[in-house]
Short mmCIF file of C-alpha atoms in Angstrom, two decimals:
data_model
loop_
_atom_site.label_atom_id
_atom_site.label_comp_id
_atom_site.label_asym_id
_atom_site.label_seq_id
_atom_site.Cartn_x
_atom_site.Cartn_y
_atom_site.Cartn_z
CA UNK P 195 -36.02 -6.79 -5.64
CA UNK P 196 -33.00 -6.91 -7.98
CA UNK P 197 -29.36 -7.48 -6.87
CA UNK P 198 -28.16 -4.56 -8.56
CA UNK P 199 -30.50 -1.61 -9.46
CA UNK P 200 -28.22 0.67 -11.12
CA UNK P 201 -30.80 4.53 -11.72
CA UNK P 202 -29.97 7.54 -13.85
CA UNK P 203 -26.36 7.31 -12.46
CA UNK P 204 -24.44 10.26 -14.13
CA UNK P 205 -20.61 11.06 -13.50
CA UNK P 206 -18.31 13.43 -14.31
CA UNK P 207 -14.61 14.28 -14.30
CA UNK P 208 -14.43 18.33 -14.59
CA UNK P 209 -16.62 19.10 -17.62
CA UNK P 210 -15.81 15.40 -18.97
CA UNK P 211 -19.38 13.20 -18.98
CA UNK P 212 -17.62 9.54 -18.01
CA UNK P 213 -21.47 8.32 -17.06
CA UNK P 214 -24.39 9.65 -18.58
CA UNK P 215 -27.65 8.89 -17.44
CA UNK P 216 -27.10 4.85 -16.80
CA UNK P 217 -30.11 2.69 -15.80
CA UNK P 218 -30.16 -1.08 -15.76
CA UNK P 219 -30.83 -3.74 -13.16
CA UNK P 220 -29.53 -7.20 -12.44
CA UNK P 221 -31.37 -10.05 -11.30
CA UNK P 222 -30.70 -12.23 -8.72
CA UNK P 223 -29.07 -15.25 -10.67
CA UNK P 224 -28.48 -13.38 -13.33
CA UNK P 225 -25.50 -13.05 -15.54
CA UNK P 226 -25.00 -9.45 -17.39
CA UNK P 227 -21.93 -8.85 -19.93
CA UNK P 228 -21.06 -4.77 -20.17
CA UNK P 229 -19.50 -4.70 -23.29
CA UNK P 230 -18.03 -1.54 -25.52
CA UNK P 231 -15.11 0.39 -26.92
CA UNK P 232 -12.53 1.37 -24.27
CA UNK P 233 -13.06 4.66 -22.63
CA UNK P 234 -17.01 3.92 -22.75
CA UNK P 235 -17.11 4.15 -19.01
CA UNK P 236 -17.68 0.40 -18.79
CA UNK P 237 -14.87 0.10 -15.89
CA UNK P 238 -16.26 3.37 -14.49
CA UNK P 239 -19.79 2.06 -14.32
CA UNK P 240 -18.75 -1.67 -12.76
CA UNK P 241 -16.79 0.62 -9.90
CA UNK P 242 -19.40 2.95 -9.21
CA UNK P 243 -21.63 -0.76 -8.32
CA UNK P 244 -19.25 -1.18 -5.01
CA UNK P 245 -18.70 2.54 -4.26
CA UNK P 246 -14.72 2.14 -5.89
CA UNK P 247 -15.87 5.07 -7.93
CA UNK P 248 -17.67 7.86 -6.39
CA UNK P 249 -21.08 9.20 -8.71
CA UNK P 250 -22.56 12.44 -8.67
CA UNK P 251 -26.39 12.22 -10.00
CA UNK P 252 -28.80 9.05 -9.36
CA UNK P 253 -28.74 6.20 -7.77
CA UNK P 254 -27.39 2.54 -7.13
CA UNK P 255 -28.82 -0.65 -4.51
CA UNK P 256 -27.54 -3.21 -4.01
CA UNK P 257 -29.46 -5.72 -2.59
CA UNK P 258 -31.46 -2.86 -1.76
CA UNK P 259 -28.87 -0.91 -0.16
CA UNK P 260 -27.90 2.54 -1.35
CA UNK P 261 -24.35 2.95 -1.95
CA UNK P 262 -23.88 6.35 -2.46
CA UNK P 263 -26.26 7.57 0.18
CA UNK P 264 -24.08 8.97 3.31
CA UNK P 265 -25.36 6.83 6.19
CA UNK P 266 -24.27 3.52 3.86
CA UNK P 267 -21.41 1.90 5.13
CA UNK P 268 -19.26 0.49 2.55
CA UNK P 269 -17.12 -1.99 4.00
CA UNK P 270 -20.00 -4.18 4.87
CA UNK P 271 -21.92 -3.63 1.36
CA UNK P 272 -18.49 -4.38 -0.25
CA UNK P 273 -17.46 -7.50 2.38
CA UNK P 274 -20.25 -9.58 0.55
CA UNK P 275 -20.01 -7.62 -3.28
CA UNK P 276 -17.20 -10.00 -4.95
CA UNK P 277 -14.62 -7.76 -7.38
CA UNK P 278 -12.28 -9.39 -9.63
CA UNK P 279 -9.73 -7.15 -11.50
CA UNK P 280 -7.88 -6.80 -14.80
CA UNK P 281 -4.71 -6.79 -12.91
CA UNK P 282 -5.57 -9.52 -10.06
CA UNK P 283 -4.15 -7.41 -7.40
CA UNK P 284 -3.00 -10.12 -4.68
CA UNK P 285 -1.05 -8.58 -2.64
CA UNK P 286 2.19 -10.02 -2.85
CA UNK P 287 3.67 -9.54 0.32
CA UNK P 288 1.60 -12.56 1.69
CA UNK P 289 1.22 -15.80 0.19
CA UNK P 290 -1.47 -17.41 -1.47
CA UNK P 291 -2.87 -18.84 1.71
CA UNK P 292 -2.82 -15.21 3.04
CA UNK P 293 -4.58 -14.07 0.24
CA UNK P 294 -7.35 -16.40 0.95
CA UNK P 295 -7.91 -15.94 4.64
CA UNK P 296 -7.22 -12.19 5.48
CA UNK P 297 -10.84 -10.61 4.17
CA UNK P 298 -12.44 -13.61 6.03
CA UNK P 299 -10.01 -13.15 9.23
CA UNK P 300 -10.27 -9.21 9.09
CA UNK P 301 -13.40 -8.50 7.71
CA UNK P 302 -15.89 -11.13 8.47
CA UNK P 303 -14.09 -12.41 12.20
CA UNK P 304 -13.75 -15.74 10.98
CA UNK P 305 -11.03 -17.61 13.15
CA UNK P 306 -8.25 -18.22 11.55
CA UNK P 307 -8.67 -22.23 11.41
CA UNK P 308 -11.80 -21.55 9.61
CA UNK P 309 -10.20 -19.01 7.10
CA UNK P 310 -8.19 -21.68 5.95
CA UNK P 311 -10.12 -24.00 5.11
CA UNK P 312 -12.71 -22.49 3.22
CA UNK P 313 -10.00 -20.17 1.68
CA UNK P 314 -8.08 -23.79 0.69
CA UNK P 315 -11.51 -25.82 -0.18
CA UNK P 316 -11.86 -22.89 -2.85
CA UNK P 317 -8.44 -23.29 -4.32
CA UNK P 318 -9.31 -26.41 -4.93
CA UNK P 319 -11.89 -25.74 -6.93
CA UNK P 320 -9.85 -23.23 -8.97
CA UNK P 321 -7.53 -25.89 -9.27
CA UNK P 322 -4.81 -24.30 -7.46
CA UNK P 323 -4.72 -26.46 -4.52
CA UNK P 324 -0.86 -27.42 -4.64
CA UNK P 325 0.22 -23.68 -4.69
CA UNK P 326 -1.06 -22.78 -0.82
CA UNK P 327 2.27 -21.92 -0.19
CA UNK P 328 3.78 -19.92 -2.62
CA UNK P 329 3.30 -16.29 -3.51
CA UNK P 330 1.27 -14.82 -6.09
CA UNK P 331 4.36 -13.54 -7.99
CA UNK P 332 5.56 -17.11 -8.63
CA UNK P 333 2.30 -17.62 -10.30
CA UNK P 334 1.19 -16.72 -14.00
CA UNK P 335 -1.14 -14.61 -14.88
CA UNK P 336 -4.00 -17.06 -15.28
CA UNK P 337 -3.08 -18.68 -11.89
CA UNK P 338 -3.15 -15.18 -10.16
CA UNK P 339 -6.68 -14.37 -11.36
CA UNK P 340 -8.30 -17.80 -10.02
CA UNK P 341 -6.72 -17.08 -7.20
CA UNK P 342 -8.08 -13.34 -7.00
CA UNK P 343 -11.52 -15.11 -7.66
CA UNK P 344 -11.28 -17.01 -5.06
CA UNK P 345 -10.48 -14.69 -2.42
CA UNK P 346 -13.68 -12.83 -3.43
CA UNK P 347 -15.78 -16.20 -3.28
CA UNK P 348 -14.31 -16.80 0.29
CA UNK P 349 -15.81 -13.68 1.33
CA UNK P 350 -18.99 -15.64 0.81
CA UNK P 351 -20.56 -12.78 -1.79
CA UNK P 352 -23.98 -12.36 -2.49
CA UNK P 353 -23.06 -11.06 -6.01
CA UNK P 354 -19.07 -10.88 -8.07
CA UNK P 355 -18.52 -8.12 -9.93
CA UNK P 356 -15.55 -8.61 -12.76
CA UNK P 357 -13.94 -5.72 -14.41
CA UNK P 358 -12.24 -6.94 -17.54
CA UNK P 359 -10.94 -10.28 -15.98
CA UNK P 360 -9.27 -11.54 -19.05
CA UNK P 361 -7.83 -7.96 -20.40
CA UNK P 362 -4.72 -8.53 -18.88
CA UNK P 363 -3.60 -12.44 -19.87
CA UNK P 364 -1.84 -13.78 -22.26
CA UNK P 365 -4.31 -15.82 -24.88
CA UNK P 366 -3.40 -19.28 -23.57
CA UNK P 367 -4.88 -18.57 -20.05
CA UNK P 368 -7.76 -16.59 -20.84
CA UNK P 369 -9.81 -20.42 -21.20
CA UNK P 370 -8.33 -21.18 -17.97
CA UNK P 371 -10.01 -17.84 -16.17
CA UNK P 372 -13.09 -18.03 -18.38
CA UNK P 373 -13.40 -21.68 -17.39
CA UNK P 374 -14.11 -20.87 -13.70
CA UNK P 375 -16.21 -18.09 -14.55
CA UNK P 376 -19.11 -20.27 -16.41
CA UNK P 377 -18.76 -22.77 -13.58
CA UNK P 378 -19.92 -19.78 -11.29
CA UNK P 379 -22.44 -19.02 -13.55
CA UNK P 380 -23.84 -22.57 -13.77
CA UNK P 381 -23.60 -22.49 -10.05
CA UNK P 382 -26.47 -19.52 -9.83
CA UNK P 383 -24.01 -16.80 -8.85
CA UNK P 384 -24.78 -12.93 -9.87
CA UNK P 385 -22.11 -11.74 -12.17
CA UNK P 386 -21.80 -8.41 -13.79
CA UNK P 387 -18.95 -8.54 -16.33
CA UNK P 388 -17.37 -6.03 -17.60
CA UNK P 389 -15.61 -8.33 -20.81
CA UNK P 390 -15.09 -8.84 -24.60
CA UNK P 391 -15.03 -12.26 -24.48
CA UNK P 392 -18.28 -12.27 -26.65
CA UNK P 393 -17.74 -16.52 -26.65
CA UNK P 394 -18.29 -16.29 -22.76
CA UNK P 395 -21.17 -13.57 -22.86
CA UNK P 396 -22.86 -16.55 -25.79
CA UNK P 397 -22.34 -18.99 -23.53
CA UNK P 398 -24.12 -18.22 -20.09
CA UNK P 399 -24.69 -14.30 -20.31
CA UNK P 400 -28.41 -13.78 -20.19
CA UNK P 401 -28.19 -10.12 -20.91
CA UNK P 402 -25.49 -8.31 -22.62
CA UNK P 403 -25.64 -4.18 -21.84
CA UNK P 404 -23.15 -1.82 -24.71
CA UNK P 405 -21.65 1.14 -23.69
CA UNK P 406 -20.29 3.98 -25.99
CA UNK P 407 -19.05 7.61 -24.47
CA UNK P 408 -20.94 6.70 -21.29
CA UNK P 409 -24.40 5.67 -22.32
CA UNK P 410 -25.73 2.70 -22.09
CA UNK P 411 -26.64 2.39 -25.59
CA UNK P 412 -27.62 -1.14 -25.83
CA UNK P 413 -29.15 -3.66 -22.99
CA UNK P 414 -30.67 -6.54 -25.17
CA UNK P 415 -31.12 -9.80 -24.15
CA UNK P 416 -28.44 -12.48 -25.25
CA UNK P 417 -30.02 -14.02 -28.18
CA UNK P 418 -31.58 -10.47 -29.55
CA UNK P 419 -28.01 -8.50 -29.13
CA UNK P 420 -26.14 -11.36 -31.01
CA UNK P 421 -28.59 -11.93 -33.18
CA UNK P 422 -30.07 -7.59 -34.23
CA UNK P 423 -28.28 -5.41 -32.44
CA UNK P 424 -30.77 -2.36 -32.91
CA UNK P 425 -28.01 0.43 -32.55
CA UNK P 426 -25.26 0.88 -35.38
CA UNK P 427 -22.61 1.34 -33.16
CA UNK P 428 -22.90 -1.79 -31.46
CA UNK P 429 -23.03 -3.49 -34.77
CA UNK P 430 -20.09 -1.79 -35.83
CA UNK P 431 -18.35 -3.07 -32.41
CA UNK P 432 -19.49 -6.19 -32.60
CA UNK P 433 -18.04 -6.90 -36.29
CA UNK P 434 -14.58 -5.68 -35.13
CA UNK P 435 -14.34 -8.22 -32.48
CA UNK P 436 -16.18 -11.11 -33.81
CA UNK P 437 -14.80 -10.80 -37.00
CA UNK P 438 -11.50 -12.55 -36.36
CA UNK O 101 58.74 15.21 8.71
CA UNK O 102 55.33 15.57 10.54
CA UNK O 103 56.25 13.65 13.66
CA UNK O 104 52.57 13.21 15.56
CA UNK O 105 54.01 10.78 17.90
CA UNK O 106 50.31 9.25 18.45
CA UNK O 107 50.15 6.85 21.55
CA UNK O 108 47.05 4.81 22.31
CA UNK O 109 48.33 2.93 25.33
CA UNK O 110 46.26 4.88 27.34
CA UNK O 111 43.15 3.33 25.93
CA UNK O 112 42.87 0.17 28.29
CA UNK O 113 39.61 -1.34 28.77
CA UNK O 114 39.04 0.40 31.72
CA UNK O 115 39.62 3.57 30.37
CA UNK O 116 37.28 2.40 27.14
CA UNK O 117 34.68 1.04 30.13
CA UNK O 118 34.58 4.26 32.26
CA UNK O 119 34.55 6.78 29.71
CA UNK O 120 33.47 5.58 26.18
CA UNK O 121 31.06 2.42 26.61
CA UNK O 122 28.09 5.11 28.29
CA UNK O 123 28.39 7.63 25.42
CA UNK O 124 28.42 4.10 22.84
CA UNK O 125 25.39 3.04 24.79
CA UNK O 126 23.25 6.05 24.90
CA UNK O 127 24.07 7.31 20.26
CA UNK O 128 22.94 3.70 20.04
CA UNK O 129 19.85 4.37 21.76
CA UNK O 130 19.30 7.75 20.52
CA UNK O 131 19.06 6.62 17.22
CA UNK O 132 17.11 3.78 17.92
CA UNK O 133 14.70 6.05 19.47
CA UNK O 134 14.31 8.75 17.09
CA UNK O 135 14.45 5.82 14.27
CA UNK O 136 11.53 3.88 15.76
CA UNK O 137 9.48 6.70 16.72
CA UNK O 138 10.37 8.79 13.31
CA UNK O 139 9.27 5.82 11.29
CA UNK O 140 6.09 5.77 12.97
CA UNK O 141 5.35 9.56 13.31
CA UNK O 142 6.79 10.04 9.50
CA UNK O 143 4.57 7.60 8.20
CA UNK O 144 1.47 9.51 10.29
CA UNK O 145 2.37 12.57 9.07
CA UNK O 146 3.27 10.61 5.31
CA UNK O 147 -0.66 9.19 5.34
CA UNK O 148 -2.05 12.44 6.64
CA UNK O 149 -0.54 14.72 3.63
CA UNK O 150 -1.61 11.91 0.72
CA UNK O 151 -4.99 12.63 2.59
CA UNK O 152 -7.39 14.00 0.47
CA UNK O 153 -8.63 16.51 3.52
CA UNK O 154 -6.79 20.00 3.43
CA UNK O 155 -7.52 20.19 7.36
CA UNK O 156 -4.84 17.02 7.44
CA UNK O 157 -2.36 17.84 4.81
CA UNK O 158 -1.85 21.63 5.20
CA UNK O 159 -0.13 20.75 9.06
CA UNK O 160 1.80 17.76 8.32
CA UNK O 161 3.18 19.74 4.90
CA UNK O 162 4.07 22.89 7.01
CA UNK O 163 5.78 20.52 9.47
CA UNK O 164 8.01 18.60 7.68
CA UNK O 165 8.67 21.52 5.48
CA UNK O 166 9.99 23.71 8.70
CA UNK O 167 11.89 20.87 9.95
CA UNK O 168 13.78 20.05 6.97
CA UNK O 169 14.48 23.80 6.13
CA UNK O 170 16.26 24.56 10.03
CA UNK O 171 19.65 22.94 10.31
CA UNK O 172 19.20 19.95 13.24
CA UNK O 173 21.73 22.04 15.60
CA UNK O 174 19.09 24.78 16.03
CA UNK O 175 16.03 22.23 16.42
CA UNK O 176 18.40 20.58 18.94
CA UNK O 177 19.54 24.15 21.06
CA UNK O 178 15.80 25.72 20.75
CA UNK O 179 14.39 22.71 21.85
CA UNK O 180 17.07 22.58 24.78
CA UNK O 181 16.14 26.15 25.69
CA UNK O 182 12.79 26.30 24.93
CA UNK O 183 10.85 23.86 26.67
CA UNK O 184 12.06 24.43 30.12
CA UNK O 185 10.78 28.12 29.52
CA UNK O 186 7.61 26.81 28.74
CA UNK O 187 6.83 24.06 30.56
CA UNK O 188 9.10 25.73 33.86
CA UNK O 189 11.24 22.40 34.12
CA UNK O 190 14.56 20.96 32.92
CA UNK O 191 14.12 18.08 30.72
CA UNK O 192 17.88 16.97 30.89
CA UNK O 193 19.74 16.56 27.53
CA UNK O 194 19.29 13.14 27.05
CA UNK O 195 15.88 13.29 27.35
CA UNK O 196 15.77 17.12 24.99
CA UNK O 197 18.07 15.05 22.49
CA UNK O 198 15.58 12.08 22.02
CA UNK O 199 12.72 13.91 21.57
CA UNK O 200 14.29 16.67 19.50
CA UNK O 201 15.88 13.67 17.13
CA UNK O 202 12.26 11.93 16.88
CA UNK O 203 10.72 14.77 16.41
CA UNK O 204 13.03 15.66 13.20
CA UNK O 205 13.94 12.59 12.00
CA UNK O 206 10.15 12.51 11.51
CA UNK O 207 10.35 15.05 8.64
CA UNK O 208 12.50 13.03 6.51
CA UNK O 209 11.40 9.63 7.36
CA UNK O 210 7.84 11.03 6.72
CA UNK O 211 9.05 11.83 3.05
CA UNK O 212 10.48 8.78 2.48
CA UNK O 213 7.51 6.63 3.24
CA UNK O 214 5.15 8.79 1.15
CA UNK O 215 7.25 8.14 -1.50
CA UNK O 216 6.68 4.46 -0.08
CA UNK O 217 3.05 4.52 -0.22
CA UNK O 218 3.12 6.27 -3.55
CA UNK O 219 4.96 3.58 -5.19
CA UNK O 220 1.76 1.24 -4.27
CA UNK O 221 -0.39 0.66 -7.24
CA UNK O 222 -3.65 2.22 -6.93
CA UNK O 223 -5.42 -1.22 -7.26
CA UNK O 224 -3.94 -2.36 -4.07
CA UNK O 225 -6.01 -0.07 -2.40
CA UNK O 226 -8.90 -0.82 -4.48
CA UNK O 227 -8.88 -4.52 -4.11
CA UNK O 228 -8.48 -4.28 0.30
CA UNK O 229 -11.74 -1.89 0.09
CA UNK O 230 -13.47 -4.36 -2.35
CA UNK O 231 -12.69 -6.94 0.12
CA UNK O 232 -14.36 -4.54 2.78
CA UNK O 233 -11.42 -3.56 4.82
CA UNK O 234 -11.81 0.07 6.06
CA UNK O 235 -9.12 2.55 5.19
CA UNK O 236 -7.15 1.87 8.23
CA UNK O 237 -7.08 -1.86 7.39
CA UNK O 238 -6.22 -1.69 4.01
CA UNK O 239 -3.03 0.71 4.97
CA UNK O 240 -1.89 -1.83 7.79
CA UNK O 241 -2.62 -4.61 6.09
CA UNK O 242 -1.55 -3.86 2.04
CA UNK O 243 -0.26 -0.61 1.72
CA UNK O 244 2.14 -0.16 4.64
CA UNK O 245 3.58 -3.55 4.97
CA UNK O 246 4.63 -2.99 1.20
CA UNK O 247 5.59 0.46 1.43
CA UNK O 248 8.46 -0.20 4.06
CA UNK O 249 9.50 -3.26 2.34
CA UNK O 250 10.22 -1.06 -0.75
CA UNK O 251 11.81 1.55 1.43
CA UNK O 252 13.79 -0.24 3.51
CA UNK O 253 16.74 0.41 2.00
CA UNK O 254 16.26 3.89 1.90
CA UNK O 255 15.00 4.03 5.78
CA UNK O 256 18.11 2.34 6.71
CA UNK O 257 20.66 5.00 4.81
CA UNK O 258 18.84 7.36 6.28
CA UNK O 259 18.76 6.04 9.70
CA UNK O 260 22.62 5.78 9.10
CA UNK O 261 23.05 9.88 9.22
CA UNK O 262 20.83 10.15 11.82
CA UNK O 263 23.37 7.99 13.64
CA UNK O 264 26.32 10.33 12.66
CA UNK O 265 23.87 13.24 13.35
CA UNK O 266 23.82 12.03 16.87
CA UNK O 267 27.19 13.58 17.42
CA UNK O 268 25.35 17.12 16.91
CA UNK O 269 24.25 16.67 21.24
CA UNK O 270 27.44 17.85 21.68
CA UNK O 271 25.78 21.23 21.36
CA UNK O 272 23.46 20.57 24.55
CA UNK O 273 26.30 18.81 26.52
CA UNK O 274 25.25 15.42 26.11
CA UNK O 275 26.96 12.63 26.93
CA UNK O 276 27.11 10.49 23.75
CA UNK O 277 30.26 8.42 21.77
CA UNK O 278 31.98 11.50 20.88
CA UNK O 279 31.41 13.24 24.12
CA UNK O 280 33.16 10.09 25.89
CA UNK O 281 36.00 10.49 23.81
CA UNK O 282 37.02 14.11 24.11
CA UNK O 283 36.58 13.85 28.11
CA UNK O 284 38.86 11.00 27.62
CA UNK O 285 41.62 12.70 25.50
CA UNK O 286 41.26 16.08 27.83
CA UNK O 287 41.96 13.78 30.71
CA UNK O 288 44.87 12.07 29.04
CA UNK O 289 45.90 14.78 27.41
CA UNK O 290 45.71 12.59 24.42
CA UNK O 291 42.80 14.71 22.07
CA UNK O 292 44.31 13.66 18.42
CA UNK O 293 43.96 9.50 19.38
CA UNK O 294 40.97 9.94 21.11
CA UNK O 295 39.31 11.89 17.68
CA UNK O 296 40.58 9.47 15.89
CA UNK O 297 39.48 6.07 17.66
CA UNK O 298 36.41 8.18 17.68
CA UNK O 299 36.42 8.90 13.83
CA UNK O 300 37.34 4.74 13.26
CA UNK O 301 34.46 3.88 15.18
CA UNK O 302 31.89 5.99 13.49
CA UNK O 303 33.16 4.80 10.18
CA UNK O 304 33.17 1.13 10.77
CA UNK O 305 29.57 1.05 11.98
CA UNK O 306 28.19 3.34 9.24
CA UNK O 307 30.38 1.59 6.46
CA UNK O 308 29.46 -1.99 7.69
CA UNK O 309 25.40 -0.57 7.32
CA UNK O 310 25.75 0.93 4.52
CA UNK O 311 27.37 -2.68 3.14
CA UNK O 312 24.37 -3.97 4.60
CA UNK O 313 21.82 -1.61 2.81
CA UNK O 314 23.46 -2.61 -0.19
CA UNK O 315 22.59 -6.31 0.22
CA UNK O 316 19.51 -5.81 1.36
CA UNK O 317 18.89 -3.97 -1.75
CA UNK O 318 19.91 -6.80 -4.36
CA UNK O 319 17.96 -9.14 -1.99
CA UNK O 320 14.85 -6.93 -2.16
CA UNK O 321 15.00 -7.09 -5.75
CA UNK O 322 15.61 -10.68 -6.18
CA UNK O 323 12.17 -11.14 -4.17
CA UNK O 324 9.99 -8.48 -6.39
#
């Protein structure tokens, strides 16, 4: 059974198309880059995999689990489905520690000793261990989005889903972010990434899926979509952003 | 020369004691009231019309809307009148006046705190789901907390009218600050000190809070 068994989903705002007909799986272990121009429904389709974003036609498991179908209930499929935004969204009323613990604490009923130290044994491992304290707005941008992937990770996720982790830093801390990310990937984790850091998808994607106005147009292993993209557009995309 | 010959002798502190502390005691606790208990009904009704279910938004809309198009004196005398005719017993002013203030205050504290909650980015609310909190978490726990933060300043300046809009009981014969002054100056004969001390009073407190608000304000910044 795939982790993620995305079928036919189709979406629409109004008369607008945002998902056409998407179909595409993820393995367990597996690491999938969604690539494409922006308003390819790339974002959209990453959301619809954790019920953020409501779909109208097909259908979507997750680890077998249908997450449009009525009876589903969210909170638990999405308590062990890890999401990592472009805009890290801590909330910055509490502090980093906070952060960490209140998904375990409120979500999973871990006590609150507990919380912390998983929630401060995975800072560590971000490298963030000496800012427990402070508050995600006295962080930079590249310190905030370890931290947001560690908060999913103490959740203890069966798969993390990433939605254009690296869109919103400045250069100098994308490595930083990226860095973390391959060391899940070595680790075994399933990761769908929604990205354009093509250097990341060559270095531990094993399947990289293009998007253009909401088709999946491309979903070519690593080696083949590098190497012959079949479509033009993607070959078009992928000399715009690799060319410099 | 206007010659007003003002005399406040007759203000000792058991004169202040007997007439004025009660009436001090009970505009302090009417607005506390009607401030906790608006906050928390405005921010029900607040969450119920960013709802997306018509059912919830069409009642709390007409609500508020009503209450903040009657002047308060009306809410305050219907209410006064009205419920004993229903419910076929006296409620006592006191008691009318803090439900009648909640009850209103509601309205405007509900507006403020959807303007609160609107101020939230979107991906707040997106990233408590994707952690698996339910919809009532991720308000107590992200939303809300942030919402009021923003707002306090405005909650506060508002709560500061409500307390001069306590002095509107006077319409249902309660006994608040102003009421203990003018049965002070009728006794005394002494009605132009006793508005005055009265007028003093009311602008200390709600000049000293609004002073306050302002701070807060910069502070609030400073930590954003």
């Amino acid at each position: 059974m795939p982790m993620i068994e995305i079928k036919n989903v189709g979406k629409w705002y109004g008369d607008f198309n945002v998902l056409a007909d998407c179909t595409t799986q993820v393995e367990k272990g597996e690491v999938i880059v969604v690539c494409g121009p922006s308003g390819s429904g790339k974002s959209t389709l990453i959301k619809c995999v954790n019920g953020l974003e409501p779909f109208q036609k097909g259908e979507i498991l997750v680890n077998g689990t249908s997450v449009g179908a009525p009876g589903t209930n969210l909170s638990r499929l999405r308590s062990h489905v890890g999401m990592v935004f472009q805009h890290f969204e801590l909330f910055p009323h509490m502090s980093i520690t906070e952060n960490l613990t209140i998904g375990q604490v409120k979500v999973l009923g871990r006590g609150k000793e507990e919380a912390r130290d998983k929630g401060l044994k995975l800072l560590d491992r971000v490298g963030l261990k000496a800012h427990a304290h402070k508050f995600p707005g006295q962080l930079s941008g590249g310190q905030q989005q370890r931290v947001a992937i560690a908060r999913a990770l103490a959740m203890d996720p069966i798969c993390m889903l990433f939605d254009e982790p690296t869109s919103a830093l400045d250069p100098e801390m994308i490595n930083e972010v990226l860095d973390v990310m391959v060391q899940l990937a070595k680790e075994g984790m399933t990761m769908m990434c929604v990205t354009h850091e093509m250097g990341f998808a060559r270095k531990v994607a094993n399947r990289v899926i293009f998007m253009d106005h909401g088709r999946i147009v491309e979903d070519a292993d690593k080696d083949e979509f590098f190497g012959t993209p079949r479509s033009d557009r993607a070959q078009q995309f992928l000399a715009k952003i690799l060319n410099h | 020369m206007l010659d007003l010959n003002l005399d406040f002798a007759f203000l000792t502190p058991d004169v202040i004691s007997g007439y004025i502390v009660k009436g001090f005691v009970f505009s302090l606790q009417l607005t506390l009231v009607a401030m906790l208990g608006g906050i928390v009904l405005g921010t029900l009704l607040a969450l119920m019309r960013l709802s997306s279910k018509p059912w919830l938004v069409m009642p709390a809309a007409a609500y508020v809307n009503t209450m903040r198009s009657i002047p308060l004196v009306m809410v305050i005398l219907w209410f006064f009148l009205l419920i004993p005719l229903l419910s076929g017993r006296p409620l006592g002013a006191e008691m009318s006046a803090m439900i009648t203030f909640t009850l209103f205050e509601a309205a405007y504290y509900s507006e403020i705190m959807r303007a609160g909650i609107q101020s939230i980015p979107k991906g707040q609310v997106a990233a408590g789901y994707a952690l698996g909190m339910t919809y009532g978490q991720t308000m107590r726990e992200v939303v809300l907390p942030q919402a009021f933060r923003n707002m306090l300043p405005v909650l506060l300046t508002q709560t500061i009218i409500l307390f001069q809009d306590t002095s509107l009981v006077y319409a249902i014969g309660a006994y608040d600050l102003l009421k203990g002054f003018e049965i002070a100056g009728k006794n005394f004969n002494r009605p132009v000190e006793t508005y005055l001390v009265a007028a003093a009073i009311y602008f200390v407190i709600c000049f000293s809070l609004s002073m306050l608000v302002k701070k807060l304000q910069v502070r609030i910044a400073i930590i954003r």
